[in-house]
Amino acid sequence: MSTELTGSQILVEALQAENVKHIFGYPGGSVLYIYDALHQQTGIEHILVRHEQAAVHAADAYSRSSNDVGVCLVTSGPGLTNAVTGIATAYYDSIPMVIISGQVPTSMIGQDAFQECDAVGITRPCVKHNFLVKDVRQLASTIKKAFHIAKTGRPGPVLIDIPKDVSNAKCKFEYPATVEMRSYNPVVKGHSGQIRKALQYLLNAERPVIYTGGGVILSNAAPELNRLVDALGFPCVNTLMGLGGCRASSPNYIGMPGMHGMYEANMAMQNADVIIAIGARFDDRVIGNPKHFGSVSRKVIHVDVDPSSISKRVRADVPIVGDVKDVLIDMLAQLAEMSERVEPAKVAKWWQQIKEWKKVDGLAYDRNSELVKPQYVIETLHRLTKGDAYITSDVGQHQMFAAQFYPFDEPRRWINSGGLGTMGVGIPYAMGVKKRYPDAEVCCITGEGSVQMCIQELSTCLQYDLPIKILSLNNRYLGMVRQWQELDYDKRYSHSYMDALPDFVKLAEAYGHVGMRIEKSSDVEGALREALALKDRLVFMDFQTDQTENVFPMVQAGKGLSEMLLRSDVAAMNQAMLTGE
């Protein structure tokens, strides 16, 4: 016989049924019944953040690193609006999450009540779906639907807005075993005929490229992708969101494409005669100007679970709608049964061309500099961690340096904001990962600009014993803004200089952590070794990096992939300006 429970108790029971172990949140008036119910149970641990934005970011990273559905809890009004940046961040990167927000009592909705806001209306553009639960009898089924929608098809965040009176009303509780929604049935299996056609294009290609993105990570398809890459022997590129999909140590992996991608990866993408895009969307940061990209005659195969992403920016000759993992499983099975085989000689000339492009060494930097080079910090971290750490990053130059100089052999080890490009995610991302994997090495790579946006979460790290390692590549500038201003705005550095920075060592110590300041290149390795040895302490490393260092290669706005700007190009331009040539 069903038992009568309050809405808050129903919520807790439903979350436990969904195997939720952690919730990141911040209390307020409209969610106090929910917090009271959480207080009376032991199955779910609540992590009290210091700002609602951090709650969503932490839940987001919890999901990115594990494939679990991250969960966060915020109050109404400013609690919800503070969470919107985190919700949008997850939405643009297709991260499965459930956000629970409190709302004023149903009788007061639309009355401009204290801390009332239209949560459904505000979040509608940046969620996969949202619900306002006005009847406690609908709460259990709504939660079931929310988790189902969040993690199926193209994943994404789902909001459940619960009025205060609903959280206290009672009804009989019975959690649905399954969920059926007539209007929501995402396609999972790819069309077998289209898969066969794609394989025929690939086997006949002379200049093929396997182009993969975040969809490979989200569908847990890295094993299948690597089997396909190995079987075909074709060059493969991973986007920023797809790093770790194809293992970086593979001889077929040629790097990350895009605005700050590898020279050989961009040139291969631009000159390929057949491209298979797997869980990627040809976005502006990957292909540059789509008109330039489309000027080359080629066949495009596009695999994606979201049909609206196919042919959105680049027309697909062979569209395949389906879950990436399922499509790759079927593709591998068909490949094994086909009489045609890959002919290495057919692509030998292509591989020789790629080797020539590699000689350009677009990632070259001054390795003999006495100043701390950000690239050297990342390379040293990779060597000392043996590539086995979870790396979270904020957004800016440090993010690109991390993507370029910390190769990933496994998926879900690289946690960063791609689509929205949200500064401030680094520390809360590291918190979410560390909570999910308490024994793992979790390092946050950030900058002195980004880190101050959620630096209050150092307090959360102390309270919940989250000994992450923070590497701040401090160049006293908003580095990426400064780089653009240098190259595109005739060196007019408008408001990109950070001239009132705190003493980060003292600040870290004030929060109860270990602080280090590193000013010389020769001290980098020693500092990192010392920090990594402090297994039970959060360490904030303030690296005073070269202020003039830029990220190269760089595809400037409006340019095509083959129009990359290299370090040597900028040096030549600067020399010409000095000599008046």
Coordinates of C-alpha atoms in Angstrom, one line a residue:
M1 CA 0.0 0.0 0.0
S2 CA 1.3 3.4 -1.0
T3 CA 2.4 5.8 1.8
E4 CA 1.4 9.5 2.0
L5 CA 4.5 11.7 1.8
T6 CA 5.1 15.4 1.5
G7 CA 6.3 16.8 -1.8
S8 CA 9.8 17.3 -0.3
Q9 CA 9.9 13.7 0.9
I10 CA 8.7 12.5 -2.5
L11 CA 11.5 14.5 -4.1
V12 CA 14.1 12.8 -1.8
E13 CA 12.7 9.4 -2.4
A14 CA 12.6 9.9 -6.2
L15 CA 16.2 11.1 -6.2
Q16 CA 17.3 8.1 -4.3
A17 CA 15.4 5.9 -6.8
E18 CA 17.5 7.6 -9.5
N19 CA 20.6 6.6 -7.6
V20 CA 21.6 10.3 -6.8
K21 CA 24.4 10.4 -4.3
H22 CA 25.3 14.1 -4.2
I23 CA 23.4 17.4 -4.6
F24 CA 25.1 20.8 -4.9
G25 CA 23.0 23.6 -3.6
Y26 CA 22.2 26.7 -1.5
P27 CA 19.2 27.1 0.7
G28 CA 16.5 29.8 0.7
G29 CA 13.0 30.4 1.8
S30 CA 11.1 28.5 -0.9
V31 CA 13.2 25.3 -0.6
L32 CA 13.3 25.0 3.2
Y33 CA 10.8 22.1 3.3
I34 CA 13.1 20.3 0.8
Y35 CA 16.2 21.1 2.9
D36 CA 14.3 19.8 6.0
A37 CA 13.6 16.5 4.1
L38 CA 17.3 16.2 3.1
H39 CA 18.3 16.8 6.7
Q40 CA 16.2 13.7 7.8
Q41 CA 17.8 11.3 5.4
T42 CA 21.4 9.9 4.9
G43 CA 21.4 8.4 1.4
I44 CA 22.2 11.7 -0.4
E45 CA 25.0 14.1 0.6
H46 CA 24.3 17.8 0.1
I47 CA 27.3 20.1 -0.7
L48 CA 26.7 23.7 0.4
V49 CA 28.3 26.0 -2.2
R50 CA 28.9 29.7 -1.7
H51 CA 27.1 30.8 -4.8
E52 CA 24.3 29.2 -6.8
Q53 CA 26.3 29.5 -10.1
A54 CA 28.9 27.2 -8.5
A55 CA 26.3 24.7 -7.6
V56 CA 25.3 24.2 -11.2
H57 CA 28.9 24.2 -12.4
A58 CA 29.8 21.5 -9.9
A59 CA 26.8 19.4 -10.8
D60 CA 27.7 19.9 -14.5
A61 CA 31.3 18.6 -14.0
Y62 CA 30.0 15.7 -11.8
S63 CA 28.0 14.7 -14.9
R64 CA 30.8 15.4 -17.5
S65 CA 33.3 13.3 -15.7
S66 CA 31.1 10.3 -14.9
N67 CA 28.0 10.0 -17.1
D68 CA 25.8 10.3 -14.0
V69 CA 23.1 12.9 -14.1
G70 CA 24.3 15.9 -12.0
V71 CA 21.8 17.4 -9.6
C72 CA 21.6 20.9 -8.0
L73 CA 19.1 22.7 -5.8
V74 CA 18.5 26.5 -5.6
T75 CA 15.9 28.7 -4.2
S76 CA 13.5 31.0 -6.0
G77 CA 14.2 34.5 -7.4
P78 CA 17.9 35.4 -7.2
G79 CA 18.8 31.8 -6.4
L80 CA 17.4 30.8 -9.8
T81 CA 18.8 33.8 -11.7
N82 CA 22.2 33.1 -10.2
A83 CA 22.0 29.6 -11.6
V84 CA 21.2 30.6 -15.1
T85 CA 24.8 31.0 -16.3
G86 CA 25.5 27.5 -15.1
I87 CA 22.4 26.1 -16.8
A88 CA 23.3 27.8 -20.1
T89 CA 26.8 26.4 -19.8
A90 CA 25.5 22.9 -19.5
Y91 CA 22.9 23.4 -22.3
Y92 CA 25.4 24.6 -24.9
D93 CA 27.6 21.5 -24.2
S94 CA 24.7 19.1 -24.0
I95 CA 25.3 18.0 -20.4
P96 CA 22.6 15.9 -18.7
M97 CA 21.6 17.6 -15.5
V98 CA 18.5 18.1 -13.3
I99 CA 18.1 21.5 -11.7
I100 CA 15.6 21.8 -8.9
S101 CA 14.4 25.3 -8.1
G102 CA 12.1 26.5 -5.4
Q103 CA 9.1 28.7 -6.3
V104 CA 6.7 30.9 -4.3
P105 CA 3.4 29.2 -3.3
T106 CA 1.1 28.5 -6.2
S107 CA -1.4 31.1 -5.0
M108 CA 1.2 33.8 -5.2
I109 CA 2.6 33.1 -8.6
G110 CA 2.1 36.1 -10.8
Q111 CA 1.6 38.4 -7.8
D112 CA 5.2 39.8 -7.8
A113 CA 5.7 38.1 -4.5
F114 CA 9.0 38.3 -2.6
Q115 CA 11.7 36.4 -4.5
E116 CA 9.4 35.4 -7.3
C117 CA 10.6 35.1 -10.8
D118 CA 9.3 33.2 -13.9
A119 CA 11.8 30.3 -13.7
V120 CA 10.2 28.5 -16.6
G121 CA 10.2 31.6 -18.8
I122 CA 13.7 32.7 -17.9
T123 CA 15.3 29.3 -18.5
R124 CA 13.3 28.2 -21.5
P125 CA 16.0 29.2 -24.1
C126 CA 18.8 27.4 -22.2
V127 CA 17.3 24.1 -21.0
K128 CA 16.3 20.9 -22.9
H129 CA 13.0 21.1 -21.1
N130 CA 11.5 22.6 -17.9
F131 CA 8.5 21.9 -15.6
L132 CA 6.5 23.9 -13.2
V133 CA 4.8 21.4 -10.8
K134 CA 1.6 22.8 -9.5
D135 CA 0.1 19.6 -8.1
V136 CA 2.0 17.3 -5.7
R137 CA 0.4 14.3 -7.3
Q138 CA 2.4 15.1 -10.5
L139 CA 5.7 15.5 -8.8
A140 CA 7.0 11.8 -8.9
S141 CA 6.2 11.3 -12.6
T142 CA 7.7 14.7 -13.4
I143 CA 11.0 13.8 -11.7
K144 CA 11.0 10.5 -13.7
K145 CA 10.5 12.4 -16.9
A146 CA 13.1 15.0 -16.1
F147 CA 15.9 12.4 -15.6
H148 CA 14.8 10.5 -18.8
I149 CA 14.8 13.6 -20.9
A150 CA 18.1 14.8 -19.5
K151 CA 20.1 11.7 -20.3
T152 CA 18.5 10.4 -23.6
G153 CA 18.8 11.6 -27.1
R154 CA 20.9 14.7 -27.2
P155 CA 21.5 15.2 -23.5
G156 CA 20.8 18.5 -21.7
P157 CA 19.8 20.2 -18.5
V158 CA 16.2 19.9 -17.3
L159 CA 14.6 22.3 -14.7
I160 CA 11.9 21.3 -12.2
D161 CA 10.4 24.3 -10.5
I162 CA 8.6 23.4 -7.3
P163 CA 6.3 25.9 -5.5
K164 CA 6.7 26.0 -1.7
D165 CA 3.2 24.7 -1.0
V166 CA 3.7 21.8 -3.4
S167 CA 6.8 20.8 -1.5
N168 CA 4.7 20.6 1.7
A169 CA 1.5 19.1 0.3
K170 CA 0.9 15.4 0.8
C171 CA -0.1 12.5 -1.5
K172 CA 0.5 8.8 -1.9
F173 CA 3.9 8.1 -3.3
E174 CA 4.6 5.6 -6.0
Y175 CA 7.6 6.1 -8.3
P176 CA 7.1 5.0 -11.9
A177 CA 9.3 2.2 -13.1
T178 CA 9.3 3.4 -16.6
V179 CA 8.4 6.6 -18.5
E180 CA 6.6 7.0 -21.8
M181 CA 6.2 10.3 -23.6
R182 CA 4.4 10.2 -26.9
S183 CA 6.0 13.5 -28.1
Y184 CA 9.6 12.5 -27.1
N185 CA 11.1 9.5 -28.8
P186 CA 14.7 10.2 -29.9
V187 CA 16.2 8.0 -32.7
V188 CA 19.0 5.8 -31.5
K189 CA 19.7 3.4 -34.3
G190 CA 21.3 4.8 -37.5
H191 CA 20.0 3.8 -40.9
S192 CA 21.9 0.7 -42.1
G193 CA 21.8 1.8 -45.7
Q194 CA 23.3 5.2 -44.9
I195 CA 26.0 3.6 -42.7
R196 CA 26.9 1.3 -45.7
K197 CA 27.0 4.3 -48.0
A198 CA 29.3 6.1 -45.6
L199 CA 31.7 3.2 -45.4
Q200 CA 31.9 3.1 -49.2
Y201 CA 32.8 6.8 -49.4
L202 CA 35.5 6.2 -46.7
L203 CA 37.0 3.1 -48.4
N204 CA 37.2 5.0 -51.7
A205 CA 38.7 8.2 -50.1
E206 CA 42.2 9.4 -50.9
R207 CA 42.3 12.2 -48.4
P208 CA 40.0 11.1 -45.5
V209 CA 39.6 12.7 -42.1
I210 CA 37.7 11.4 -39.1
Y211 CA 36.4 14.5 -37.3
T212 CA 35.0 13.8 -33.8
G213 CA 33.4 15.9 -31.1
G214 CA 31.7 15.9 -27.7
G215 CA 29.1 13.5 -28.9
V216 CA 31.6 10.7 -28.8
I217 CA 32.3 11.5 -25.1
L218 CA 28.6 11.9 -24.2
S219 CA 27.6 8.6 -25.7
N220 CA 30.6 6.7 -24.1
A221 CA 31.7 5.8 -27.6
A222 CA 35.5 6.2 -27.2
P223 CA 36.2 2.5 -27.4
E224 CA 34.2 2.1 -30.6
L225 CA 35.8 5.2 -32.1
N226 CA 39.3 4.0 -31.4
R227 CA 38.5 0.6 -32.9
L228 CA 37.2 2.4 -36.1
V229 CA 40.3 4.6 -36.3
D230 CA 42.6 1.7 -35.9
A231 CA 40.7 -0.4 -38.4
L232 CA 40.7 2.3 -41.1
G233 CA 44.1 3.8 -40.3
F234 CA 42.9 7.2 -41.2
P235 CA 43.9 10.5 -39.6
C236 CA 41.6 11.6 -36.7
V237 CA 41.0 14.9 -35.1
N238 CA 39.2 15.6 -31.8
T239 CA 37.5 19.0 -31.1
L240 CA 38.0 20.8 -27.9
M241 CA 34.9 19.0 -26.5
G242 CA 36.0 15.7 -27.9
L243 CA 39.5 15.5 -26.5
G244 CA 40.2 12.0 -25.2
G245 CA 37.7 10.4 -27.6
C246 CA 40.5 9.2 -29.9
R247 CA 43.5 8.5 -27.7
A248 CA 46.1 11.2 -28.1
S249 CA 48.9 8.6 -28.3
S250 CA 47.4 6.9 -31.3
P251 CA 49.6 7.2 -34.4
N252 CA 46.5 8.2 -36.3
Y253 CA 45.6 11.1 -34.1
I254 CA 46.8 14.4 -35.6
G255 CA 45.5 16.9 -33.0
M256 CA 42.7 19.3 -32.3
P257 CA 41.3 21.4 -35.1
G258 CA 39.9 24.9 -35.0
M259 CA 40.7 28.5 -34.0
H260 CA 43.7 27.4 -31.9
G261 CA 44.1 23.9 -33.3
M262 CA 47.1 22.1 -34.6
Y263 CA 48.4 23.3 -38.0
E264 CA 48.3 19.8 -39.5
A265 CA 44.8 19.1 -38.2
N266 CA 43.4 22.3 -39.7
M267 CA 45.2 21.7 -43.0
A268 CA 43.9 18.2 -43.2
M269 CA 40.3 19.3 -42.4
Q270 CA 40.5 22.0 -45.1
N271 CA 42.0 19.7 -47.8
A272 CA 40.2 16.4 -47.1
D273 CA 38.1 14.7 -49.9
V274 CA 36.0 12.8 -47.4
I275 CA 35.1 13.9 -43.9
I276 CA 33.2 11.8 -41.4
A277 CA 31.9 14.0 -38.6
I278 CA 31.0 12.0 -35.5
G279 CA 29.2 13.8 -32.7
A280 CA 30.6 17.1 -33.9
R281 CA 28.7 20.1 -35.4
F282 CA 31.1 22.1 -37.6
D283 CA 30.8 25.1 -35.3
D284 CA 32.5 28.4 -35.9
R285 CA 35.4 27.8 -33.6
V286 CA 36.3 24.6 -35.5
I287 CA 35.9 25.4 -39.2
G288 CA 36.3 29.2 -39.2
N289 CA 34.4 30.8 -42.1
P290 CA 31.9 28.2 -43.4
K291 CA 32.0 29.8 -46.9
H292 CA 35.8 29.2 -47.0
F293 CA 35.4 25.7 -45.7
G294 CA 32.7 24.9 -48.2
S295 CA 34.8 26.1 -51.2
V296 CA 36.6 22.7 -51.3
S297 CA 34.8 19.9 -53.1
R298 CA 34.4 17.0 -50.7
K299 CA 31.9 14.4 -49.4
V300 CA 30.7 14.9 -45.9
I301 CA 29.3 12.2 -43.7
H302 CA 27.6 13.5 -40.5
V303 CA 26.7 11.3 -37.6
D304 CA 24.7 12.9 -34.8
V305 CA 21.8 12.0 -32.4
D306 CA 20.3 15.5 -33.0
P307 CA 18.9 15.7 -36.5
S308 CA 18.8 19.5 -36.3
S309 CA 22.6 19.6 -36.0
I310 CA 23.1 17.8 -39.3
S311 CA 23.6 20.1 -42.3
K312 CA 23.1 23.1 -40.0
R313 CA 26.4 24.8 -41.0
V314 CA 27.9 22.4 -43.5
R315 CA 25.8 20.3 -45.9
A316 CA 26.0 16.6 -45.3
D317 CA 26.1 14.2 -48.3
V318 CA 25.4 11.2 -46.0
P319 CA 23.3 12.2 -42.9
I320 CA 23.1 9.5 -40.2
V321 CA 20.8 10.2 -37.3
G322 CA 21.4 8.1 -34.3
D323 CA 23.3 7.7 -31.0
V324 CA 27.0 7.8 -31.8
K325 CA 27.8 4.6 -29.9
D326 CA 25.1 2.6 -31.6
V327 CA 26.0 4.0 -35.1
L328 CA 29.7 3.1 -34.5
I329 CA 28.9 -0.4 -33.3
D330 CA 26.8 -1.0 -36.5
M331 CA 29.5 0.6 -38.7
L332 CA 32.2 -1.6 -37.2
A333 CA 30.0 -4.7 -37.8
Q334 CA 29.3 -3.7 -41.4
L335 CA 33.0 -3.0 -42.0
A336 CA 33.9 -6.5 -40.7
E337 CA 31.5 -8.1 -43.2
M338 CA 32.4 -6.1 -46.2
S339 CA 34.5 -7.6 -49.0
E340 CA 36.2 -4.2 -49.6
R341 CA 39.2 -3.4 -47.4
V342 CA 41.2 -0.3 -46.6
E343 CA 44.1 0.0 -49.0
P344 CA 47.0 1.8 -47.2
A345 CA 48.6 2.7 -50.5
K346 CA 45.6 4.8 -51.4
V347 CA 46.1 7.1 -48.5
A348 CA 49.9 6.9 -48.3
K349 CA 50.4 10.2 -50.2
W350 CA 47.9 11.9 -47.9
W351 CA 49.8 10.7 -44.8
Q352 CA 53.0 12.0 -46.4
Q353 CA 51.4 15.4 -46.8
I354 CA 50.2 15.4 -43.2
K355 CA 53.8 14.7 -42.1
E356 CA 55.0 17.7 -44.1
W357 CA 52.4 19.9 -42.4
K358 CA 53.6 18.6 -39.0
K359 CA 57.0 20.0 -39.7
V360 CA 55.6 23.5 -39.4
D361 CA 55.4 22.9 -35.6
G362 CA 52.6 25.4 -34.9
L363 CA 53.0 24.9 -31.1
A364 CA 56.6 26.0 -31.0
Y365 CA 57.6 28.3 -28.1
D366 CA 60.7 29.6 -26.4
R367 CA 61.7 26.6 -24.2
N368 CA 64.9 28.4 -23.0
S369 CA 63.0 31.4 -21.5
E370 CA 63.8 32.4 -18.0
L371 CA 60.2 33.7 -17.7
V372 CA 57.6 31.2 -16.8
K373 CA 55.9 30.0 -20.0
P374 CA 52.4 28.7 -19.6
Q375 CA 53.0 26.0 -22.1
Y376 CA 55.9 24.7 -20.0
V377 CA 53.7 24.6 -16.9
I378 CA 51.2 22.4 -18.7
E379 CA 53.8 20.1 -20.2
T380 CA 55.4 19.6 -16.8
L381 CA 52.1 18.9 -15.2
H382 CA 51.4 16.3 -17.8
R383 CA 54.7 14.6 -17.3
L384 CA 54.4 14.6 -13.5
T385 CA 50.9 13.2 -13.5
K386 CA 51.7 10.8 -16.4
G387 CA 48.6 12.1 -18.1
D388 CA 46.4 10.5 -15.5
A389 CA 44.8 13.5 -13.9
Y390 CA 41.3 15.0 -14.4
I391 CA 41.9 18.5 -15.8
T392 CA 39.3 21.3 -15.4
S393 CA 39.9 24.7 -16.9
D394 CA 38.4 28.1 -16.9
V395 CA 38.1 30.0 -20.2
G396 CA 40.8 32.0 -21.9
Q397 CA 44.4 31.5 -23.0
H398 CA 45.1 29.0 -20.2
Q399 CA 42.2 26.8 -21.5
M400 CA 43.8 26.7 -25.0
F401 CA 47.3 26.0 -23.6
A402 CA 45.8 23.1 -21.6
A403 CA 44.0 21.7 -24.6
Q404 CA 47.2 21.9 -26.7
F405 CA 49.8 20.7 -24.2
Y406 CA 48.0 18.1 -22.0
P407 CA 47.3 15.1 -24.3
F408 CA 44.4 12.9 -23.2
D409 CA 44.3 9.2 -23.8
E410 CA 41.0 8.7 -22.0
P411 CA 37.5 10.4 -22.3
R412 CA 35.9 12.5 -19.5
R413 CA 39.3 13.6 -18.2
W414 CA 39.0 17.1 -19.8
I415 CA 36.4 19.2 -18.2
N416 CA 35.8 22.7 -19.7
S417 CA 33.2 25.1 -21.0
G418 CA 33.0 24.9 -24.8
G419 CA 29.9 26.4 -26.3
L420 CA 29.2 29.2 -23.8
G421 CA 32.8 29.8 -22.9
T422 CA 32.1 30.6 -19.2
M423 CA 34.8 32.1 -17.1
G424 CA 34.6 31.0 -13.5
V425 CA 33.8 27.3 -14.0
G426 CA 37.3 26.0 -13.1
I427 CA 37.1 25.6 -9.3
P428 CA 33.5 24.4 -9.1
Y429 CA 34.2 22.0 -12.0
A430 CA 37.1 20.6 -10.0
M431 CA 34.9 20.4 -6.9
G432 CA 32.3 18.3 -8.8
V433 CA 34.9 16.0 -10.2
K434 CA 36.7 15.5 -6.9
K435 CA 33.4 14.8 -5.1
R436 CA 32.7 12.1 -7.8
Y437 CA 36.2 10.7 -7.7
P438 CA 37.7 11.5 -4.3
D439 CA 40.9 9.4 -4.9
A440 CA 41.7 10.9 -8.3
E441 CA 44.2 13.7 -9.0
V442 CA 42.1 16.7 -10.0
C443 CA 43.8 19.9 -11.3
C444 CA 42.2 23.2 -12.2
I445 CA 44.0 25.2 -14.8
T446 CA 42.9 28.8 -14.6
G447 CA 43.9 32.5 -15.0
E448 CA 43.9 35.3 -12.6
G449 CA 40.8 36.8 -14.3
S450 CA 38.7 33.7 -14.4
V451 CA 39.6 32.4 -11.0
Q452 CA 38.2 35.4 -9.2
M453 CA 34.7 34.8 -10.5
C454 CA 34.0 31.8 -8.3
I455 CA 37.0 32.1 -5.9
Q456 CA 34.6 32.0 -2.9
E457 CA 34.3 28.3 -3.5
L458 CA 37.7 27.8 -1.8
S459 CA 35.5 27.9 1.3
T460 CA 33.4 25.0 0.0
C461 CA 36.6 23.1 -0.7
L462 CA 37.7 23.5 2.9
Q463 CA 34.4 22.5 4.4
Y464 CA 34.1 19.3 2.3
D465 CA 37.8 18.4 2.2
L466 CA 38.3 18.7 -1.6
P467 CA 42.1 18.9 -2.0
I468 CA 42.2 20.0 -5.6
K469 CA 45.3 21.6 -7.2
I470 CA 44.8 25.0 -8.7
L471 CA 47.3 26.2 -11.3
S472 CA 46.7 29.9 -12.0
L473 CA 48.6 31.0 -15.1
N474 CA 48.8 34.6 -14.0
N475 CA 49.9 37.1 -16.7
R476 CA 48.2 40.1 -15.1
Y477 CA 46.0 40.5 -18.1
L478 CA 42.7 39.1 -19.4
G479 CA 45.0 37.1 -21.7
M480 CA 42.7 36.2 -24.6
V481 CA 41.2 39.6 -24.7
R482 CA 44.7 41.1 -24.7
Q483 CA 45.7 38.8 -27.5
W484 CA 42.8 39.9 -29.7
Q485 CA 43.5 43.5 -28.9
E486 CA 47.1 43.1 -29.9
L487 CA 46.3 41.4 -33.2
D488 CA 43.0 42.9 -34.2
Y489 CA 42.7 46.2 -32.4
D490 CA 46.2 47.7 -33.1
K491 CA 47.4 47.0 -29.6
R492 CA 44.7 49.2 -27.9
Y493 CA 44.5 47.3 -24.6
S494 CA 41.1 48.6 -23.4
H495 CA 40.3 47.3 -19.9
S496 CA 42.2 44.0 -20.3
Y497 CA 45.0 44.8 -17.8
M498 CA 44.4 43.5 -14.3
D499 CA 46.1 46.2 -12.1
A500 CA 44.6 45.5 -8.7
L501 CA 45.1 41.8 -8.1
P502 CA 45.1 40.3 -4.7
D503 CA 48.0 38.3 -3.1
F504 CA 46.7 34.9 -4.1
V505 CA 49.0 33.1 -1.7
K506 CA 47.7 35.0 1.3
L507 CA 44.1 34.7 -0.1
A508 CA 44.5 30.9 -0.3
E509 CA 45.9 30.8 3.2
A510 CA 43.1 32.9 4.5
Y511 CA 40.7 30.2 3.2
G512 CA 42.7 27.6 5.0
H513 CA 44.7 26.2 2.1
V514 CA 48.3 26.2 0.9
G515 CA 49.5 29.0 -1.4
M516 CA 52.5 29.1 -3.6
R517 CA 54.0 31.9 -5.8
I518 CA 56.2 30.7 -8.7
E519 CA 58.2 33.4 -10.5
K520 CA 61.0 31.5 -12.3
S521 CA 60.9 28.8 -14.9
S522 CA 63.5 26.8 -12.9
D523 CA 61.1 26.6 -10.0
V524 CA 58.1 25.2 -11.9
E525 CA 58.8 21.5 -11.6
G526 CA 59.7 21.7 -8.0
A527 CA 56.6 23.6 -7.1
L528 CA 54.4 21.1 -9.0
R529 CA 56.1 18.1 -7.3
E530 CA 55.6 19.6 -3.9
A531 CA 51.9 20.5 -4.6
L532 CA 51.1 17.0 -6.0
A533 CA 52.7 15.4 -3.0
L534 CA 50.3 17.2 -0.6
K535 CA 47.5 14.7 -1.2
D536 CA 45.2 16.0 1.6
R537 CA 45.6 19.8 1.0
L538 CA 44.2 22.2 -1.6
V539 CA 47.2 24.0 -3.2
F540 CA 46.8 27.3 -5.0
M541 CA 49.8 27.8 -7.3
D542 CA 50.2 31.3 -8.6
F543 CA 52.5 31.1 -11.6
Q544 CA 53.7 34.5 -12.7
T545 CA 53.8 33.8 -16.5
D546 CA 55.2 35.8 -19.4
Q547 CA 52.7 38.6 -20.1
T548 CA 53.4 38.7 -23.8
E549 CA 52.8 35.0 -24.5
N550 CA 50.0 34.3 -27.0
V551 CA 48.2 31.2 -28.2
F552 CA 49.2 29.9 -31.7
P553 CA 48.1 28.8 -34.2
M554 CA 45.2 31.3 -34.4
V555 CA 42.4 31.5 -37.0
Q556 CA 41.2 35.1 -36.8
A557 CA 37.5 36.0 -37.2
G558 CA 36.2 35.6 -40.7
K559 CA 39.2 33.6 -41.9
G560 CA 39.4 30.1 -43.1
L561 CA 41.2 27.1 -41.6
S562 CA 44.1 27.3 -43.9
E563 CA 44.7 31.0 -43.1
M564 CA 46.2 30.3 -39.7
L565 CA 48.3 32.9 -38.0
L566 CA 51.5 31.4 -36.6
R567 CA 54.0 32.8 -34.0
S568 CA 56.5 33.3 -36.8
D569 CA 54.0 35.3 -38.8
V570 CA 53.4 37.7 -35.9
A571 CA 57.2 38.0 -35.3
A572 CA 57.7 38.9 -38.9
M573 CA 54.9 41.5 -38.8
N574 CA 56.3 43.1 -35.7
Q575 CA 59.8 43.2 -37.2
A576 CA 58.4 44.9 -40.4
M577 CA 56.7 47.5 -38.2
L578 CA 60.0 48.3 -36.4
T579 CA 62.0 48.6 -39.6
G580 CA 59.3 50.4 -41.5
E581 CA 59.3 47.8 -44.3

